[in-house]
mmCIF file of C-alpha atoms in Angstrom:
data_model
loop_
_atom_site.group_PDB
_atom_site.id
_atom_site.type_symbol
_atom_site.label_atom_id
_atom_site.label_comp_id
_atom_site.label_asym_id
_atom_site.label_seq_id
_atom_site.Cartn_x
_atom_site.Cartn_y
_atom_site.Cartn_z
ATOM 1 C CA MET Z 1 -15.749 -12.093 16.004
ATOM 2 C CA SER Z 2 -15.238 -13.037 12.407
ATOM 3 C CA GLU Z 3 -12.307 -16.467 11.501
ATOM 4 C CA ALA Z 4 -11.359 -14.236 8.682
ATOM 5 C CA GLY Z 5 -10.985 -10.928 10.783
ATOM 6 C CA ARG Z 6 -12.499 -7.706 10.482
ATOM 7 C CA SER Z 7 -9.835 -5.206 8.595
ATOM 8 C CA ALA Z 8 -8.921 -5.751 4.881
ATOM 9 C CA CYS Z 9 -5.677 -5.456 5.800
ATOM 10 C CA ILE Z 10 -2.289 -7.578 6.149
ATOM 11 C CA PHE Z 11 0.442 -6.301 8.788
ATOM 12 C CA GLY Z 12 3.669 -7.150 9.126
ATOM 13 C CA CYS Z 13 5.289 -6.248 12.608
ATOM 14 C CA SER Z 14 8.703 -4.344 13.506
ATOM 15 C CA GLY Z 15 10.994 -7.018 15.018
ATOM 16 C CA PRO Z 16 11.055 -10.907 16.245
ATOM 17 C CA ARG Z 17 8.553 -9.932 18.659
ATOM 18 C CA PRO Z 18 5.491 -7.810 18.358
ATOM 19 C CA THR Z 19 5.706 -4.880 20.735
ATOM 20 C CA GLU Z 20 3.400 -4.369 23.675
ATOM 21 C CA ALA Z 21 2.341 -0.981 21.295
ATOM 22 C CA GLU Z 22 1.529 -3.869 18.413
ATOM 23 C CA ARG Z 23 0.086 -5.856 19.928
ATOM 24 C CA ARG Z 24 -2.745 -3.459 20.979
ATOM 25 C CA PHE Z 25 -3.107 -2.542 17.497
ATOM 26 C CA PHE Z 26 -3.586 -5.856 16.557
ATOM 27 C CA ARG Z 27 -6.228 -6.202 18.457
ATOM 28 C CA GLU Z 28 -8.025 -3.139 18.289
ATOM 29 C CA ALA Z 29 -8.023 -3.514 14.303
ATOM 30 C CA ASP Z 30 -8.210 -7.454 13.497
ATOM 31 C CA PRO Z 31 -5.982 -7.481 9.951
ATOM 32 C CA PHE Z 32 -7.228 -10.250 7.670
ATOM 33 C CA GLY Z 33 -4.119 -11.475 8.085
ATOM 34 C CA PHE Z 34 0.264 -10.980 8.784
ATOM 35 C CA ILE Z 35 3.227 -10.937 6.758
ATOM 36 C CA LEU Z 36 6.660 -12.295 7.910
ATOM 37 C CA PHE Z 37 9.748 -10.611 6.748
ATOM 38 C CA ALA Z 38 13.926 -11.207 7.213
ATOM 39 C CA ARG Z 39 13.635 -8.490 10.695
ATOM 40 C CA ASN Z 40 11.146 -10.892 11.670
ATOM 41 C CA ILE Z 41 12.979 -14.314 11.034
ATOM 42 C CA GLN Z 42 16.411 -15.389 13.809
ATOM 43 C CA ASP Z 43 15.062 -19.324 14.233
ATOM 44 C CA PRO Z 44 12.420 -21.811 14.656
ATOM 45 C CA ALA Z 45 12.269 -21.899 18.231
ATOM 46 C CA GLN Z 46 11.607 -17.729 17.999
ATOM 47 C CA VAL Z 47 9.552 -17.750 14.790
ATOM 48 C CA PHE Z 48 7.459 -20.079 16.057
ATOM 49 C CA ALA Z 49 6.789 -17.901 18.941
ATOM 50 C CA LEU Z 50 5.999 -15.321 17.248
ATOM 51 C CA THR Z 51 3.083 -16.182 14.752
ATOM 52 C CA ALA Z 52 1.312 -17.813 17.639
ATOM 53 C CA GLU Z 53 1.907 -14.285 19.290
ATOM 54 C CA LEU Z 54 0.085 -12.376 16.725
ATOM 55 C CA ARG Z 55 -3.106 -15.171 15.907
ATOM 56 C CA GLU Z 56 -2.897 -15.056 20.099
ATOM 57 C CA SER Z 57 -3.635 -10.526 19.774
ATOM 58 C CA VAL Z 58 -6.511 -10.924 17.253
ATOM 59 C CA GLY Z 59 -8.104 -14.109 19.029
ATOM 60 C CA HIS Z 60 -7.903 -15.991 16.246
ATOM 61 C CA ASP Z 61 -6.197 -18.463 13.601
ATOM 62 C CA ALA Z 62 -5.036 -15.826 11.134
ATOM 63 C CA PRO Z 63 -3.445 -16.948 8.139
ATOM 64 C CA ILE Z 64 0.373 -15.482 8.386
ATOM 65 C CA PHE Z 65 1.869 -15.065 5.386
ATOM 66 C CA VAL Z 66 6.290 -14.977 3.762
ATOM 67 C CA ASP Z 67 8.176 -14.722 0.359
ATOM 68 C CA GLN Z 68 9.594 -17.845 0.505
ATOM 69 C CA GLU Z 69 9.740 -18.344 -3.424
ATOM 70 C CA GLY Z 70 13.732 -19.598 -3.060
ATOM 71 C CA GLY Z 71 16.707 -18.380 -4.507
ATOM 72 C CA ARG Z 72 17.058 -14.145 -4.099
ATOM 73 C CA VAL Z 73 12.905 -13.760 -2.535
ATOM 74 C CA GLN Z 74 13.968 -16.021 0.700
ATOM 75 C CA ARG Z 75 12.784 -14.406 4.173
ATOM 76 C CA LEU Z 76 13.783 -18.000 5.846
ATOM 77 C CA ARG Z 77 17.409 -18.736 5.097
ATOM 78 C CA ALA Z 78 20.964 -21.062 5.968
ATOM 79 C CA PRO Z 79 21.738 -21.946 8.739
ATOM 80 C CA HIS Z 80 18.013 -23.164 9.692
ATOM 81 C CA TRP Z 81 16.221 -23.366 6.639
ATOM 82 C CA ARG Z 82 17.539 -25.378 3.798
ATOM 83 C CA GLU Z 83 18.450 -22.599 0.940
ATOM 84 C CA TRP Z 84 16.626 -22.678 -2.769
ATOM 85 C CA MET Z 85 18.275 -22.115 -6.308
ATOM 86 C CA PRO Z 86 16.092 -19.074 -8.081
ATOM 87 C CA PRO Z 87 13.434 -20.162 -9.266
ATOM 88 C CA LEU Z 88 14.698 -20.410 -13.630
ATOM 89 C CA GLN Z 89 17.227 -21.539 -12.454
ATOM 90 C CA ALA Z 90 15.983 -24.840 -10.870
ATOM 91 C CA VAL Z 91 13.526 -25.132 -13.163
ATOM 92 C CA GLU Z 92 16.184 -25.134 -16.436
ATOM 93 C CA ALA Z 93 18.347 -27.269 -14.440
ATOM 94 C CA ALA Z 94 15.350 -29.908 -13.842
ATOM 95 C CA GLY Z 95 14.256 -29.648 -17.579
ATOM 96 C CA ASP Z 96 11.390 -32.086 -18.562
ATOM 97 C CA LEU Z 97 11.459 -33.031 -14.785
ATOM 98 C CA ALA Z 98 10.689 -29.578 -13.731
ATOM 99 C CA PRO Z 99 6.991 -30.543 -13.219
ATOM 100 C CA ARG Z 100 7.838 -33.319 -10.773
ATOM 101 C CA MET Z 101 10.773 -30.866 -9.152
ATOM 102 C CA LEU Z 102 9.011 -27.807 -7.940
ATOM 103 C CA TRP Z 103 5.784 -30.083 -7.149
ATOM 104 C CA LEU Z 104 9.116 -31.513 -3.971
ATOM 105 C CA ARG Z 105 10.195 -27.972 -3.414
ATOM 106 C CA TYR Z 106 7.059 -26.096 -2.332
ATOM 107 C CA ARG Z 107 5.937 -29.286 -0.342
ATOM 108 C CA LEU Z 108 9.011 -28.943 1.205
ATOM 109 C CA ILE Z 109 8.813 -25.424 1.912
ATOM 110 C CA ALA Z 110 5.247 -25.812 2.837
ATOM 111 C CA ALA Z 111 6.334 -28.825 5.198
ATOM 112 C CA GLU Z 112 8.993 -26.157 6.733
ATOM 113 C CA LEU Z 113 7.105 -22.852 6.525
ATOM 114 C CA ARG Z 114 4.204 -25.000 8.486
ATOM 115 C CA ALA Z 115 6.653 -26.326 11.212
ATOM 116 C CA VAL Z 116 7.082 -22.617 12.702
ATOM 117 C CA GLY Z 117 3.395 -21.789 12.269
ATOM 118 C CA ILE Z 118 3.129 -20.137 8.373
ATOM 119 C CA ASP Z 119 0.473 -21.234 6.747
ATOM 120 C CA GLY Z 120 0.213 -18.496 3.784
ATOM 121 C CA ASN Z 121 3.622 -17.902 0.745
ATOM 122 C CA CYS Z 122 3.419 -15.318 -1.432
ATOM 123 C CA ALA Z 123 4.332 -17.737 -4.447
ATOM 124 C CA PRO Z 124 3.997 -18.961 -7.394
ATOM 125 C CA VAL Z 125 5.133 -15.591 -9.252
ATOM 126 C CA ALA Z 126 3.004 -16.996 -12.523
ATOM 127 C CA ASP Z 127 4.871 -14.136 -14.638
ATOM 128 C CA VAL Z 128 5.755 -14.325 -17.598
ATOM 129 C CA LEU Z 129 9.456 -13.788 -18.520
ATOM 130 C CA THR Z 130 9.811 -11.094 -21.170
ATOM 131 C CA ALA Z 131 13.616 -9.603 -22.818
ATOM 132 C CA ALA Z 132 12.120 -6.665 -20.851
ATOM 133 C CA THR Z 133 12.279 -8.464 -17.748
ATOM 134 C CA HIS Z 134 13.930 -6.380 -15.053
ATOM 135 C CA PRO Z 135 16.026 -7.926 -13.244
ATOM 136 C CA PHE Z 136 14.547 -7.971 -9.433
ATOM 137 C CA LEU Z 137 12.247 -10.429 -11.538
ATOM 138 C CA ALA Z 138 14.111 -12.122 -14.358
ATOM 139 C CA ASN Z 139 15.234 -15.401 -11.969
ATOM 140 C CA ARG Z 140 11.292 -15.954 -9.931
ATOM 141 C CA CYS Z 141 9.617 -16.602 -13.613
ATOM 142 C CA LEU Z 142 9.045 -20.163 -13.943
ATOM 143 C CA SER Z 143 9.278 -19.694 -17.668
ATOM 144 C CA GLY Z 144 9.195 -17.303 -21.256
ATOM 145 C CA ASP Z 145 5.925 -18.938 -22.267
ATOM 146 C CA ALA Z 146 2.848 -18.261 -20.994
ATOM 147 C CA ALA Z 147 1.110 -21.964 -21.376
ATOM 148 C CA THR Z 148 4.490 -23.594 -19.046
ATOM 149 C CA VAL Z 149 4.162 -20.671 -16.536
ATOM 150 C CA ALA Z 150 0.566 -22.046 -16.127
ATOM 151 C CA LYS Z 151 0.916 -25.566 -16.443
ATOM 152 C CA LEU Z 152 4.233 -25.232 -13.697
ATOM 153 C CA GLY Z 153 2.809 -22.332 -11.382
ATOM 154 C CA ARG Z 154 -0.409 -25.196 -10.948
ATOM 155 C CA VAL Z 155 2.278 -27.680 -9.582
ATOM 156 C CA VAL Z 156 3.317 -25.090 -7.694
ATOM 157 C CA ALA Z 157 -0.130 -23.525 -6.150
ATOM 158 C CA GLU Z 158 -1.158 -27.319 -5.507
ATOM 159 C CA ALA Z 159 2.379 -28.577 -3.788
ATOM 160 C CA HIS Z 160 1.277 -25.249 -1.743
ATOM 161 C CA LEU Z 161 -2.254 -27.182 -0.454
ATOM 162 C CA ALA Z 162 -1.017 -30.298 -0.009
ATOM 163 C CA GLY Z 163 1.995 -29.458 2.824
ATOM 164 C CA GLY Z 164 -1.267 -27.296 3.878
ATOM 165 C CA VAL Z 165 -0.005 -23.652 2.530
ATOM 166 C CA LEU Z 166 -2.465 -21.262 1.309
ATOM 167 C CA PRO Z 167 -0.904 -19.921 -1.931
ATOM 168 C CA VAL Z 168 -0.619 -16.250 -3.513
ATOM 169 C CA ILE Z 169 -0.098 -15.699 -7.158
ATOM 170 C CA LYS Z 170 1.050 -13.111 -8.253
ATOM 171 C CA HIS Z 171 1.518 -10.525 -9.915
ATOM 172 C CA LEU Z 172 -1.644 -9.825 -11.770
ATOM 173 C CA PRO Z 173 -2.828 -8.889 -14.636
ATOM 174 C CA GLY Z 174 1.577 -9.758 -14.962
ATOM 175 C CA HIS Z 175 4.949 -7.640 -14.428
ATOM 176 C CA GLY Z 176 6.909 -9.511 -16.531
ATOM 177 C CA ARG Z 177 6.767 -6.868 -19.493
ATOM 178 C CA ALA Z 178 7.881 -4.348 -17.124
ATOM 179 C CA ALA Z 179 11.523 -2.915 -17.038
ATOM 180 C CA ALA Z 180 12.091 -1.385 -13.161
ATOM 181 C CA ASP Z 181 11.836 -2.898 -9.943
ATOM 182 C CA THR Z 182 8.437 -1.370 -8.521
ATOM 183 C CA HIS Z 183 10.264 -1.042 -4.742
ATOM 184 C CA HIS Z 184 11.748 1.763 -6.640
ATOM 185 C CA ASP Z 185 9.772 3.203 -9.142
ATOM 186 C CA LEU Z 186 6.297 3.162 -11.087
ATOM 187 C CA PRO Z 187 6.801 1.341 -14.736
ATOM 188 C CA THR Z 188 4.520 1.125 -17.756
ATOM 189 C CA VAL Z 189 3.406 -1.298 -20.122
ATOM 190 C CA SER Z 190 2.940 0.194 -23.462
ATOM 191 C CA ALA Z 191 1.903 -3.465 -24.976
ATOM 192 C CA ASP Z 192 -1.954 -3.294 -26.813
ATOM 193 C CA ARG Z 193 -4.551 -5.374 -24.905
ATOM 194 C CA GLU Z 194 -4.178 -7.922 -27.951
ATOM 195 C CA THR Z 195 -0.670 -8.923 -27.082
ATOM 196 C CA LEU Z 196 -1.170 -8.406 -23.795
ATOM 197 C CA SER Z 197 -4.493 -10.894 -23.452
ATOM 198 C CA ALA Z 198 -2.773 -13.295 -25.437
ATOM 199 C CA SER Z 199 0.376 -13.625 -23.361
ATOM 200 C CA ASP Z 200 0.816 -12.332 -19.897
ATOM 201 C CA PHE Z 201 -2.811 -11.974 -19.500
ATOM 202 C CA ALA Z 202 -3.248 -16.419 -20.719
ATOM 203 C CA ALA Z 203 0.055 -16.777 -17.483
ATOM 204 C CA PHE Z 204 -2.911 -16.463 -15.411
ATOM 205 C CA ARG Z 205 -6.431 -17.464 -16.351
ATOM 206 C CA PRO Z 206 -5.325 -21.687 -15.797
ATOM 207 C CA LEU Z 207 -4.965 -20.586 -12.382
ATOM 208 C CA ALA Z 208 -8.232 -18.181 -11.554
ATOM 209 C CA ASP Z 209 -9.090 -20.561 -10.024
ATOM 210 C CA LEU Z 210 -7.042 -19.969 -6.442
ATOM 211 C CA PRO Z 211 -7.559 -19.071 -3.606
ATOM 212 C CA LEU Z 212 -5.522 -15.982 -3.616
ATOM 213 C CA ALA Z 213 -3.726 -13.191 -5.797
ATOM 214 C CA MET Z 214 -1.494 -10.164 -5.525
ATOM 215 C CA THR Z 215 -1.874 -7.217 -7.505
ATOM 216 C CA ALA Z 216 1.350 -5.427 -10.217
ATOM 217 C CA HIS Z 217 1.830 -1.586 -9.060
ATOM 218 C CA VAL Z 218 2.738 -1.780 -13.103
ATOM 219 C CA VAL Z 219 0.924 0.867 -15.294
ATOM 220 C CA PHE Z 220 -0.698 -1.354 -18.562
ATOM 221 C CA ALA Z 221 -1.584 1.900 -20.795
ATOM 222 C CA ALA Z 222 -3.361 0.168 -22.918
ATOM 223 C CA TRP Z 223 -6.193 1.190 -20.355
ATOM 224 C CA ASP Z 224 -5.337 3.297 -17.484
ATOM 225 C CA GLU Z 225 -2.265 5.726 -16.152
ATOM 226 C CA ARG Z 226 -2.883 4.376 -12.904
ATOM 227 C CA PRO Z 227 -0.822 1.612 -11.602
ATOM 228 C CA ALA Z 228 -2.956 -1.852 -12.014
ATOM 229 C CA THR Z 229 -3.247 -2.109 -7.671
ATOM 230 C CA CYS Z 230 -5.207 1.594 -8.137
ATOM 231 C CA SER Z 231 -6.407 0.645 -11.451
ATOM 232 C CA PRO Z 232 -10.353 -0.251 -11.321
ATOM 233 C CA ALA Z 233 -10.216 -0.723 -14.690
ATOM 234 C CA MET Z 234 -7.552 -3.353 -14.220
ATOM 235 C CA ILE Z 235 -8.798 -4.641 -11.316
ATOM 236 C CA GLU Z 236 -11.650 -5.366 -13.815
ATOM 237 C CA VAL Z 237 -9.483 -7.420 -16.160
ATOM 238 C CA ILE Z 238 -8.547 -9.378 -13.291
ATOM 239 C CA ARG Z 239 -11.775 -10.413 -12.422
ATOM 240 C CA SER Z 240 -13.349 -10.775 -15.527
ATOM 241 C CA ASP Z 241 -10.954 -11.746 -18.570
ATOM 242 C CA ILE Z 242 -8.487 -13.218 -16.594
ATOM 243 C CA GLY Z 243 -11.548 -14.721 -14.300
ATOM 244 C CA PHE Z 244 -10.147 -14.508 -10.947
ATOM 245 C CA GLY Z 245 -12.144 -15.012 -8.326
ATOM 246 C CA GLY Z 246 -10.214 -15.181 -5.210
ATOM 247 C CA LEU Z 247 -8.726 -13.047 -2.447
ATOM 248 C CA LEU Z 248 -7.133 -10.334 -4.259
ATOM 249 C CA MET Z 249 -4.371 -8.343 -2.364
ATOM 250 C CA SER Z 250 -2.218 -5.463 -2.931
ATOM 251 C CA ASP Z 251 1.119 -5.647 -3.494
ATOM 252 C CA ASP Z 252 3.096 -4.091 -0.562
ATOM 253 C CA LEU Z 253 1.469 -0.620 -0.534
ATOM 254 C CA SER Z 254 5.268 1.170 1.569
ATOM 255 C CA MET Z 255 6.913 0.559 -2.272
ATOM 256 C CA GLN Z 256 8.225 3.768 -4.404
ATOM 257 C CA ALA Z 257 6.288 2.389 -7.170
ATOM 258 C CA LEU Z 258 2.897 4.004 -5.688
ATOM 259 C CA SER Z 259 2.728 8.164 -4.188
ATOM 260 C CA GLY Z 260 1.065 9.752 -2.249
ATOM 261 C CA SER Z 261 0.279 9.101 1.523
ATOM 262 C CA ILE Z 262 0.327 5.098 3.095
ATOM 263 C CA GLY Z 263 -3.379 5.945 3.407
ATOM 264 C CA THR Z 264 -4.084 7.376 0.384
ATOM 265 C CA ARG Z 265 -2.756 4.117 -1.473
ATOM 266 C CA ALA Z 266 -3.973 1.971 0.863
ATOM 267 C CA GLY Z 267 -7.676 3.514 0.039
ATOM 268 C CA ALA Z 268 -7.127 3.951 -3.607
ATOM 269 C CA ALA Z 269 -6.311 0.520 -4.020
ATOM 270 C CA ILE Z 270 -9.823 -0.899 -1.887
ATOM 271 C CA ALA Z 271 -11.918 1.044 -3.920
ATOM 272 C CA ALA Z 272 -9.741 -0.237 -7.038
ATOM 273 C CA GLY Z 273 -11.232 -3.512 -6.331
ATOM 274 C CA CYS Z 274 -8.407 -4.765 -4.356
ATOM 275 C CA ASP Z 275 -9.777 -6.726 -1.364
ATOM 276 C CA ILE Z 276 -6.930 -6.809 0.744
ATOM 277 C CA ALA Z 277 -4.132 -3.813 1.145
ATOM 278 C CA LEU Z 278 -1.177 -5.296 2.081
ATOM 279 C CA HIS Z 279 1.456 -3.283 4.140
ATOM 280 C CA CYS Z 280 4.585 -4.664 4.482
ATOM 281 C CA ASN Z 281 6.875 -2.778 6.166
ATOM 282 C CA GLY Z 282 5.750 -2.683 10.492
ATOM 283 C CA GLY Z 283 5.556 0.755 10.870
ATOM 284 C CA LEU Z 284 3.325 1.708 13.430
ATOM 285 C CA ALA Z 285 1.977 5.085 11.855
ATOM 286 C CA GLU Z 286 1.202 4.162 8.740
ATOM 287 C CA MET Z 287 -0.796 0.977 10.069
ATOM 288 C CA GLU Z 288 -2.994 2.876 11.766
ATOM 289 C CA ALA Z 289 -3.364 4.685 8.744
ATOM 290 C CA VAL Z 290 -3.790 1.603 6.529
ATOM 291 C CA ALA Z 291 -6.500 0.606 8.866
ATOM 292 C CA ALA Z 292 -8.320 3.546 8.889
ATOM 293 C CA THR Z 293 -8.364 4.118 5.052
ATOM 294 C CA ALA Z 294 -8.389 0.853 3.510
ATOM 295 C CA GLY Z 295 -11.669 0.318 6.192
ATOM 296 C CA ASP Z 296 -13.558 -3.333 7.352
ATOM 297 C CA MET Z 297 -13.967 -5.571 5.124
ATOM 298 C CA GLY Z 298 -16.916 -6.734 3.009
ATOM 299 C CA PRO Z 299 -19.540 -9.167 2.337
ATOM 300 C CA LYS Z 300 -17.762 -10.192 -1.048
ATOM 301 C CA THR Z 301 -14.255 -9.816 0.586
ATOM 302 C CA LEU Z 302 -15.069 -11.707 4.024
ATOM 303 C CA GLU Z 303 -17.205 -14.297 1.785
ATOM 304 C CA ARG Z 304 -13.754 -14.813 -0.914
ATOM 305 C CA ALA Z 305 -11.273 -14.660 2.357
ATOM 306 C CA ARG Z 306 -13.138 -17.483 4.168
ATOM 307 C CA ARG Z 307 -13.407 -19.542 1.167
ATOM 308 C CA ALA Z 308 -9.470 -19.383 0.969
ATOM 309 C CA LEU Z 309 -8.788 -20.534 4.715
ATOM 310 C CA ALA Z 310 -11.158 -23.341 4.166
ATOM 311 C CA LEU Z 311 -8.697 -24.669 2.240
ATOM 312 C CA ARG Z 312 -6.259 -24.761 4.860
ATOM 313 C CA ARG Z 313 -6.073 -28.572 5.899
ATOM 314 C CA THR Z 314 -3.550 -30.453 8.104
ATOM 315 C CA PRO Z 315 -0.798 -32.149 5.516
ATOM 316 C CA LEU Z 316 0.206 -36.149 5.665
ATOM 317 C CA PRO Z 317 2.806 -36.711 7.010
ATOM 318 C CA ILE Z 318 5.637 -37.017 4.443
ATOM 319 C CA ASP Z 319 9.261 -38.659 4.163
ATOM 320 C CA ARG Z 320 11.195 -35.188 4.235
ATOM 321 C CA ALA Z 321 14.683 -37.114 3.159
ATOM 322 C CA ALA Z 322 13.105 -39.050 0.592
ATOM 323 C CA LEU Z 323 11.804 -36.377 -1.071
ATOM 324 C CA GLU Z 324 14.981 -34.058 -0.487
ATOM 325 C CA ALA Z 325 16.897 -37.000 -2.253
ATOM 326 C CA GLU Z 326 14.435 -37.317 -5.102
ATOM 327 C CA HIS Z 327 14.493 -33.109 -5.708
ATOM 328 C CA ASP Z 328 17.749 -32.850 -5.714
ATOM 329 C CA ALA Z 329 18.187 -35.726 -7.966
ATOM 330 C CA LEU Z 330 16.297 -33.884 -10.338
ATOM 331 C CA SER Z 331 17.592 -30.552 -10.068
ATOM 332 C CA GLY Z 332 21.309 -30.596 -9.346
ATOM 333 C CA GLY Z 333 21.257 -30.050 -5.846
ATOM 334 C CA HIS Z 334 20.637 -26.153 -4.165
ATOM 335 C CA VAL Z 335 22.937 -23.596 -5.091
ATOM 336 C CA HIS Z 336 22.841 -19.993 -3.205
ATOM 337 C CA GLY Z 337 20.727 -18.000 -4.997
#
């Protein structure tokens, strides 16, 4: 059995513990990893037990991901975990000291995650904020300047890695010009190739060496009428123009931006060149369809998966109170977002 799993999939589960049917399915499918959502999270002891049970179901140290950006997109919440202000608000509050503040913030978040057995975080958002950015994404961005996004995104990624958590940069090749919420609608970006290459894509190029990334369910009309997740042309942009060489997962296949059956979506993402099909809602019948059409990881995907997993480290201990005090002095504390 591979230490990276077998199926080209990341799955959720339906509740705070995997059901017997889910355990059987996970044992059979052997996905690359798992992802947790609010429905899976009650308190630290329960999450720690859940992550252990998920790994036990596949018989190896599978990565377990979550979306813990801070602000609105934060699955581990008060009273058991700290509430973090939205990333953009935190960056604006810290001003010139934003790099240090972000390093502290995400080193602390990594410690929170590792303590309950989570070792992957779907962050940083490296999308460039624009006037068109939909409100669902806007305050999750780091800046409206591509060079600043790249600089701050690097800090966020390095803080995660120092804390033993794999960062997942998102959403390649760029979600900032999308004026719709991809949870509900499929946005089309009409900007030309040169404009996108010089702006949106430019934020991701300096981050192209990072181990994991997630696609955008966004149509880039200058290349294709299909969303990037399912577009061979856009995956080629991600691989060649942006130069990303790591493990590329789709955004959640159950989002309404995509059309067709869930199996069709998974097959289209893998056929386009995504390495991993991400399915988040925990529905067993849908997960079975995704596993059937996504299939097993091929040699290139397995190599990328192993390279990513090799970056998981046991972190050095931190003085959490000292880091929190320094962080709060830079950001003005924490605000419910």
